[in-house]
C-alpha positions as a printed NumPy array, in Angstrom:
array([[ -0.109,   0.376,  -0.288],
       [  1.32 ,   3.485,  -0.872],
       [  2.449,   4.858,   2.672],
       [  2.849,   8.486,   1.57 ],
       [ -0.891,   8.095,   0.654],
       [ -2.3  ,   7.101,   3.372],
       [ -0.712,   9.468,   5.778],
       [ -1.748,  12.462,   3.343],
       [ -5.297,  11.305,   3.165],
       [ -5.005,  10.828,   7.531],
       [ -3.322,  14.522,   8.132],
       [ -6.929,  15.258,   5.539],
       [ -9.004,  13.614,   8.12 ],
       [ -7.477,  15.374,  10.709],
       [ -7.821,  18.784,   9.103],
       [-11.483,  18.319,   8.053],
       [-12.204,  17.242,  12.064],
       [-10.977,  20.455,  13.198],
       [-12.729,  22.184,  10.88 ],
       [-15.582,  20.334,  11.653],
       [-15.044,  20.651,  15.408],
       [-14.97 ,  25.313,  14.621],
       [-18.511,  26.255,  14.997],
       [-17.878,  28.804,  12.757],
       [-18.068,  26.342,   9.525],
       [-21.823,  25.541,  10.676],
       [-22.916,  29.18 ,   9.59 ],
       [-22.64 ,  28.074,   6.084],
       [-24.54 ,  24.889,   5.707],
       [-23.631,  23.755,   2.024],
       [-19.685,  23.968,   3.135],
       [-20.251,  22.075,   6.096],
       [-22.553,  19.745,   4.277],
       [-19.782,  19.215,   1.473],
       [-16.91 ,  19.204,   4.635],
       [-18.799,  16.519,   6.443],
       [-19.332,  14.368,   3.514],
       [-15.496,  14.809,   2.756],
       [-14.969,  13.695,   6.656],
       [-17.861,  10.503,   6.371],
       [-15.565,   9.324,   3.358],
       [-12.322,   9.184,   5.49 ],
       [-13.795,   7.994,   8.716],
       [-13.357,   4.454,   7.504],
       [ -9.99 ,   4.136,   6.548],
       [ -8.859,   6.091,   9.795],
       [-10.483,   3.529,  11.718],
       [ -8.979,   0.642,   9.502],
       [ -5.524,   2.293,   9.81 ],
       [ -5.786,   2.981,  13.47 ],
       [ -6.934,  -1.197,  13.824],
       [ -3.708,  -2.389,  12.058],
       [ -1.459,   0.287,  14.239],
       [ -3.023,  -1.095,  17.474],
       [ -2.775,  -4.531,  16.08 ],
       [  0.92 ,  -4.555,  14.88 ],
       [  2.085,  -3.14 ,  18.603],
       [  0.28 ,  -5.904,  20.303],
       [  2.074,  -8.118,  18.199],
       [  4.831,  -6.864,  19.354],
       [  3.949,  -7.053,  22.546],
       [  2.991, -10.408,  22.723],
       [  6.208, -11.263,  21.26 ],
       [  8.255, -10.294,  23.668],
       [  6.098, -11.745,  26.425],
       [  6.276, -15.103,  24.624],
       [ 10.072, -14.914,  24.599],
       [  9.514, -15.155,  28.171],
       [  6.138, -17.147,  28.894],
       [  5.684, -20.031,  25.996],
       [  1.758, -19.632,  27.448],
       [  1.243, -16.111,  25.225],
       [  2.605, -18.276,  22.222],
       [ -1.365, -18.757,  20.694],
       [ -1.797, -15.101,  21.585],
       [  0.698, -14.275,  19.537],
       [  0.002, -16.456,  16.536],
       [ -3.925, -15.153,  16.465],
       [ -2.738, -11.392,  16.237],
       [ -0.341, -12.374,  13.633],
       [ -2.602, -13.982,  11.197],
       [ -5.165, -11.167,  12.091],
       [ -3.108,  -9.221,  10.084],
       [ -3.342, -10.028,   6.919],
       [ -7.203,  -9.239,   6.871],
       [ -6.803,  -5.796,   8.338],
       [ -3.848,  -4.936,   5.472],
       [ -6.119,  -5.993,   3.063],
       [ -8.698,  -3.945,   4.731],
       [ -7.031,  -0.687,   4.536],
       [ -5.648,  -1.456,   1.141],
       [ -8.721,  -2.055,  -0.4  ],
       [-10.108,   1.828,   1.29 ],
       [ -6.751,   3.189,  -0.466],
       [ -7.891,   2.368,  -3.932],
       [ -8.682,   5.952,  -5.466],
       [-13.261,   5.875,  -4.975],
       [-15.826,   7.534,  -6.797],
       [-15.316,  10.881,  -5.961],
       [-19.043,  11.333,  -6.537],
       [-20.109,   8.219,  -3.962],
       [-21.16 ,  10.682,  -1.721],
       [-23.501,  13.025,  -3.423],
       [-27.463,  12.999,  -4.528],
       [-28.324,  12.248,  -7.4  ],
       [-30.839,  13.233, -10.187],
       [-32.774,  10.349, -11.966],
       [-33.763,  10.671, -15.631],
       [-36.236,   8.093, -17.12 ],
       [-37.047,   8.664, -20.661],
       [-39.75 ,   5.945, -22.131],
       [-38.858,   4.664, -25.486],
       [-39.991,   2.886, -28.676],
       [-42.994,   1.222, -27.813],
       [-45.391,   3.789, -27.566],
       [-47.823,   3.76 , -24.468],
       [-46.58 ,   0.309, -23.269],
       [-43.047,   1.927, -22.72 ],
       [-44.518,   4.874, -21.155],
       [-46.727,   2.571, -18.315],
       [-42.937,   0.776, -18.219],
       [-40.94 ,   4.53 , -17.55 ],
       [-43.606,   4.888, -14.819],
       [-43.005,   1.207, -12.986],
       [-38.88 ,   2.351, -13.157],
       [-40.323,   5.72 , -11.569],
       [-42.022,   4.211,  -8.786],
       [-39.051,   1.179,  -8.065],
       [-36.675,   4.146,  -7.493],
       [-39.214,   5.767,  -5.472],
       [-39.542,   2.893,  -3.204],
       [-36.159,   2.196,  -3.342],
       [-35.063,   5.365,  -1.795],
       [-38.419,   5.218,   0.761],
       [-36.388,   1.942,   1.653],
       [-33.413,   3.959,   2.464],
       [-35.123,   6.865,   4.015],
       [-34.182,   9.131,   1.466],
       [-35.936,  12.099,   0.08 ],
       [-37.306,  12.047,  -3.812],
       [-38.816,  15.38 ,  -5.353],
       [-40.817,  14.941,  -8.431],
       [-38.792,  17.799,  -9.985],
       [-40.766,  17.68 , -13.51 ],
       [-42.321,  15.207, -15.287],
       [-44.68 ,  14.615, -18.588],
       [-47.081,  12.45 , -17.901],
       [-48.814,   9.562, -20.882],
       [-52.249,   9.306, -21.584],
       [-52.528,   5.864, -19.675],
       [-51.177,   7.263, -16.786],
       [-47.69 ,   6.333, -17.687],
       [-44.878,   9.122, -17.64 ],
       [-42.869,   9.822, -21.261],
       [-40.604,  11.542, -19.445],
       [-39.325,  12.511, -15.59 ],
       [-36.363,  13.867, -13.331],
       [-36.822,  12.509, -10.378],
       [-34.316,  14.435,  -6.95 ],
       [-33.38 ,  11.478,  -4.689],
       [-31.347,  13.013,  -1.329],
       [-30.182,  11.273,   1.767],
       [-31.019,  13.199,   4.661],
       [-27.853,  14.464,   6.714],
       [-24.307,  13.352,   5.893],
       [-24.308,   9.75 ,   4.136],
       [-22.291,   7.011,   6.332],
       [-19.119,   6.477,   5.456],
       [-19.907,   8.638,   2.253],
       [-22.027,   6.311,   0.829],
       [-24.544,   8.415,  -0.736],
       [-27.601,   7.962,  -3.158],
       [-25.048,   7.931,  -6.136],
       [-22.617,   5.121,  -4.75 ],
       [-25.704,   3.005,  -5.035],
       [-27.559,   4.222,  -7.908],
       [-24.773,   5.016, -10.223],
       [-25.28 ,   2.059, -11.862],
       [-29.073,   2.185, -13.087],
       [-27.698,   4.208, -16.634],
       [-28.927,   2.632, -19.203],
       [-31.27 ,   1.124, -21.309],
       [-33.955,  -1.09 , -19.279],
       [-35.759,  -3.568, -21.241],
       [-39.236,  -4.914, -20.646],
       [-40.916,  -8.136, -21.664],
       [-44.679,  -8.595, -20.962],
       [-48.261,  -8.603, -22.545],
       [-49.307,  -4.941, -22.621],
       [-51.917,  -3.591, -21.397],
       [-53.3  ,  -2.354, -24.719],
       [-52.611,  -5.397, -26.462],
       [-55.99 ,  -7.976, -27.055],
       [-54.557, -10.932, -28.11 ],
       [-52.196, -11.773, -24.929],
       [-48.932, -11.481, -27.202],
       [-45.421, -10.245, -25.   ],
       [-44.266,  -7.323, -25.849],
       [-40.686,  -5.629, -26.169],
       [-40.123,  -2.337, -25.061],
       [-37.356,  -0.089, -23.539],
       [-37.229,   3.036, -21.126],
       [-33.733,   4.808, -20.792],
       [-32.449,   5.882, -17.445],
       [-29.814,   8.666, -17.067],
       [-28.294,   9.003, -13.207],
       [-26.484,  12.258, -12.597],
       [-25.077,  13.053,  -9.366],
       [-26.781,  16.021,  -8.267],
       [-23.959,  19.262,  -8.233],
       [-23.496,  21.894,  -6.412],
       [-23.195,  25.417,  -7.17 ],
       [-19.003,  25.184,  -6.001],
       [-18.979,  21.802,  -8.945],
       [-20.036,  24.002, -11.962],
       [-19.661,  27.683, -12.869],
       [-21.966,  28.667, -15.173],
       [-21.965,  32.447, -17.242],
       [-25.259,  33.798, -17.104],
       [-24.338,  35.045, -20.728],
       [-23.972,  31.346, -22.11 ],
       [-27.994,  30.827, -21.578],
       [-30.929,  31.503, -23.629],
       [-34.306,  31.705, -21.581],
       [-37.579,  30.93 , -22.898],
       [-40.548,  30.58 , -21.654],
       [-43.701,  29.336, -22.977],
       [-47.257,  27.285, -21.457],
       [-47.418,  24.6  , -19.381],
       [-48.997,  21.171, -21.56 ],
       [-50.249,  17.874, -19.831],
       [-51.12 ,  14.319, -21.802],
       [-51.723,  15.322, -25.553],
       [-50.511,  18.456, -25.537],
       [-53.651,  19.891, -23.864],
       [-52.936,  23.306, -21.887],
       [-53.017,  23.4  , -18.186],
       [-51.917,  26.416, -18.086],
       [-53.239,  30.032, -18.89 ],
       [-49.759,  31.805, -17.939],
       [-46.322,  31.367, -19.379],
       [-44.674,  29.629, -16.637],
       [-42.926,  26.48 , -18.133],
       [-38.988,  27.741, -18.711],
       [-36.715,  26.319, -21.378],
       [-32.975,  26.612, -20.949],
       [-30.515,  26.115, -23.567],
       [-26.924,  26.308, -22.402],
       [-25.102,  27.551, -25.823],
       [-21.808,  26.587, -25.604],
       [-22.898,  22.292, -25.17 ],
       [-26.44 ,  22.722, -26.423],
       [-27.929,  21.244, -23.439],
       [-31.487,  22.164, -23.151],
       [-33.297,  21.772, -19.871],
       [-36.849,  22.515, -19.575],
       [-39.05 ,  22.261, -16.583],
       [-43.21 ,  22.602, -16.279],
       [-44.005,  21.772, -13.299],
       [-44.044,  24.019, -11.052],
       [-46.126,  27.172, -10.826],
       [-44.281,  30.287, -10.763],
       [-41.899,  31.03 , -13.691],
       [-38.933,  31.4  , -10.757],
       [-39.7  ,  27.79 ,  -9.714],
       [-39.349,  26.222, -13.053],
       [-36.124,  28.153, -14.047],
       [-34.558,  27.122, -10.193],
       [-35.8  ,  23.318, -10.763],
       [-34.484,  23.489, -14.851],
       [-31.026,  25.097, -13.596],
       [-30.921,  22.144, -11.176],
       [-30.486,  19.542, -14.051],
       [-28.659,  21.849, -16.376],
       [-25.428,  22.071, -13.536],
       [-26.525,  18.153, -12.946],
       [-25.428,  17.392, -17.187],
       [-22.8  ,  19.777, -17.008],
       [-21.092,  18.427, -14.073],
       [-21.534,  14.89 , -16.268],
       [-20.599,  16.185, -19.476],
       [-17.53 ,  17.511, -17.445],
       [-16.377,  13.944, -16.014],
       [-17.211,  12.448, -19.24 ],
       [-14.341,  14.811, -21.116],
       [-12.483,  14.202, -18.259],
       [-12.884,  10.577, -18.907],
       [-12.171,  10.486, -22.17 ],
       [ -9.16 ,  12.494, -21.89 ],
       [ -7.78 ,  10.615, -18.598],
       [ -4.705,   7.877, -18.609],
       [ -6.381,   4.423, -17.323],
       [ -4.949,   4.658, -13.998],
       [ -7.528,   8.028, -13.812],
       [-10.258,   5.772, -15.816],
       [ -9.965,   3.899, -12.512],
       [-10.696,   6.041, -10.489],
       [-13.719,   7.872, -11.737],
       [-16.251,   5.429, -13.434],
       [-18.613,   6.274, -15.956],
       [-21.261,   3.263, -17.184],
       [-22.311,   3.042, -21.042],
       [-25.804,   4.898, -20.86 ],
       [-25.903,   3.187, -24.521],
       [-26.573,   0.016, -24.357],
       [-28.864,  -2.336, -22.657],
       [-28.306,  -3.372, -19.418],
       [-31.06 ,  -5.203, -18.533],
       [-34.026,  -7.026, -18.91 ],
       [-37.451,  -7.305, -17.023],
       [-39.426, -10.429, -17.933],
       [-42.546, -10.417, -16.347],
       [-43.59 , -13.785, -17.493],
       [-40.762, -15.13 , -15.887],
       [-40.301, -13.02 , -13.374],
       [-36.73 , -12.796, -13.609],
       [-34.793,  -9.758, -13.753],
       [-31.275, -10.136, -15.815],
       [-28.432,  -7.419, -15.522],
       [-26.867,  -8.329, -18.54 ],
       [-23.524,  -6.568, -17.507],
       [-22.469,  -8.673, -14.58 ],
       [-24.577, -12.347, -15.983],
       [-27.115, -11.577, -12.591],
       [-30.352, -13.156, -13.095],
       [-33.018, -13.45 , -10.456],
       [-36.493, -14.846, -10.083],
       [-37.942, -11.773,  -8.177],
       [-39.295,  -9.323, -10.795],
       [-42.186,  -8.546,  -8.563],
       [-40.018,  -7.941,  -5.457],
       [-37.803,  -5.235,  -7.471],
       [-40.318,  -3.592,  -8.747],
       [-41.174,  -2.91 ,  -5.246],
       [-38.15 ,  -1.506,  -4.416],
       [-36.127,  -4.569,  -3.257],
       [-33.044,  -3.989,  -5.329],
       [-30.483,  -4.488,  -3.067],
       [-29.862,  -7.869,  -4.395],
       [-29.07 ,  -6.743,  -8.042],
       [-26.895,  -3.207,  -6.669],
       [-25.02 ,  -5.676,  -4.305],
       [-24.027,  -8.13 ,  -7.333],
       [-22.874,  -4.703,  -9.131],
       [-21.244,  -2.793,  -6.261],
       [-19.095,  -6.251,  -5.77 ],
       [-18.233,  -6.791,  -8.975],
       [-16.875,  -3.332,  -9.18 ],
       [-15.001,  -3.566,  -6.004],
       [-13.64 ,  -6.729,  -7.599],
       [-12.485,  -5.244, -10.634],
       [-10.713,  -2.132,  -9.446],
       [ -8.787,  -4.382,  -7.154],
       [ -7.507,  -6.319, -10.414],
       [ -6.938,  -2.855, -12.025],
       [-10.217,  -2.977, -14.492],
       [-11.413,   0.446, -15.267],
       [-15.156,  -0.947, -15.813],
       [-17.634,  -3.572, -15.033],
       [-17.725,  -6.785, -16.994],
       [-20.036,  -6.964, -20.037],
       [-21.709,  -9.418, -21.995]])
């Protein structure tokens, strides 16, 4: 393990501890939250380093005692046997982690090919993530949504946040970052009169929610248009121009929001999504230009490929990146996603330990 890296991180931990002990930092809640998140990320490392240091000191003391009294030999062997486990744990914690793991997220779900059936499936995915968030005590907020005629969603943006500072620095992103990609469903649609199984899909985009310090936006780079909100089928639901469309001219990124009643509120929500998209775009550019070592630190999921299939006739969920299959689709759609997410997290951990840069995919 890198002793210099360990020393640097432990020094950072000590500095953050001092900052959090200063009452002045809590006058700025955004700064306090950011510092608290980083501190929480380093707590496991500090604990593991302390346990290893103590075990080494105990081993030295036990060997001295064993030299004088053979009855201490068993204790010496037991302590010596624990060292490799502690060393492996510390080495794993020293592997550069995803810098966004402590962040909250914005999940965007878009209906794809399949018309109303795809929109209904997008609605199923929205409920699945909402229920998963509820199980973990997270806070959800629909930022913007376009409903379909049959009760599905054509396009929805969902904010998911932790309450307070996430333990160990493992925020919503650390769990849901695997969800970006094309999700495919196989089932008999409600619109199918002959009972035939159809295949349709919905796209999921997971963005780490950006803070003001993460992204700087020049107001001169924005074109802001206002228009009248509309509901399913295009009918007008608002008699004022409260909906907002923001175009970021340098990148061509376009964001629109119409859920809120006021133009100001819609603008604020659109800016949240824009910041998240700009942060993701900047990260993708950094990844593309990075060395292999850097790519191992900052990991993304290829959102252009099918990642998962939901087969209703077989009650089966299959994640194609790691070959995971389980026959509990009904439970997964009810928010019990930890089985597949744990498998993806373990596959990622193994890949990082092996020096690979991305999950194994079929």
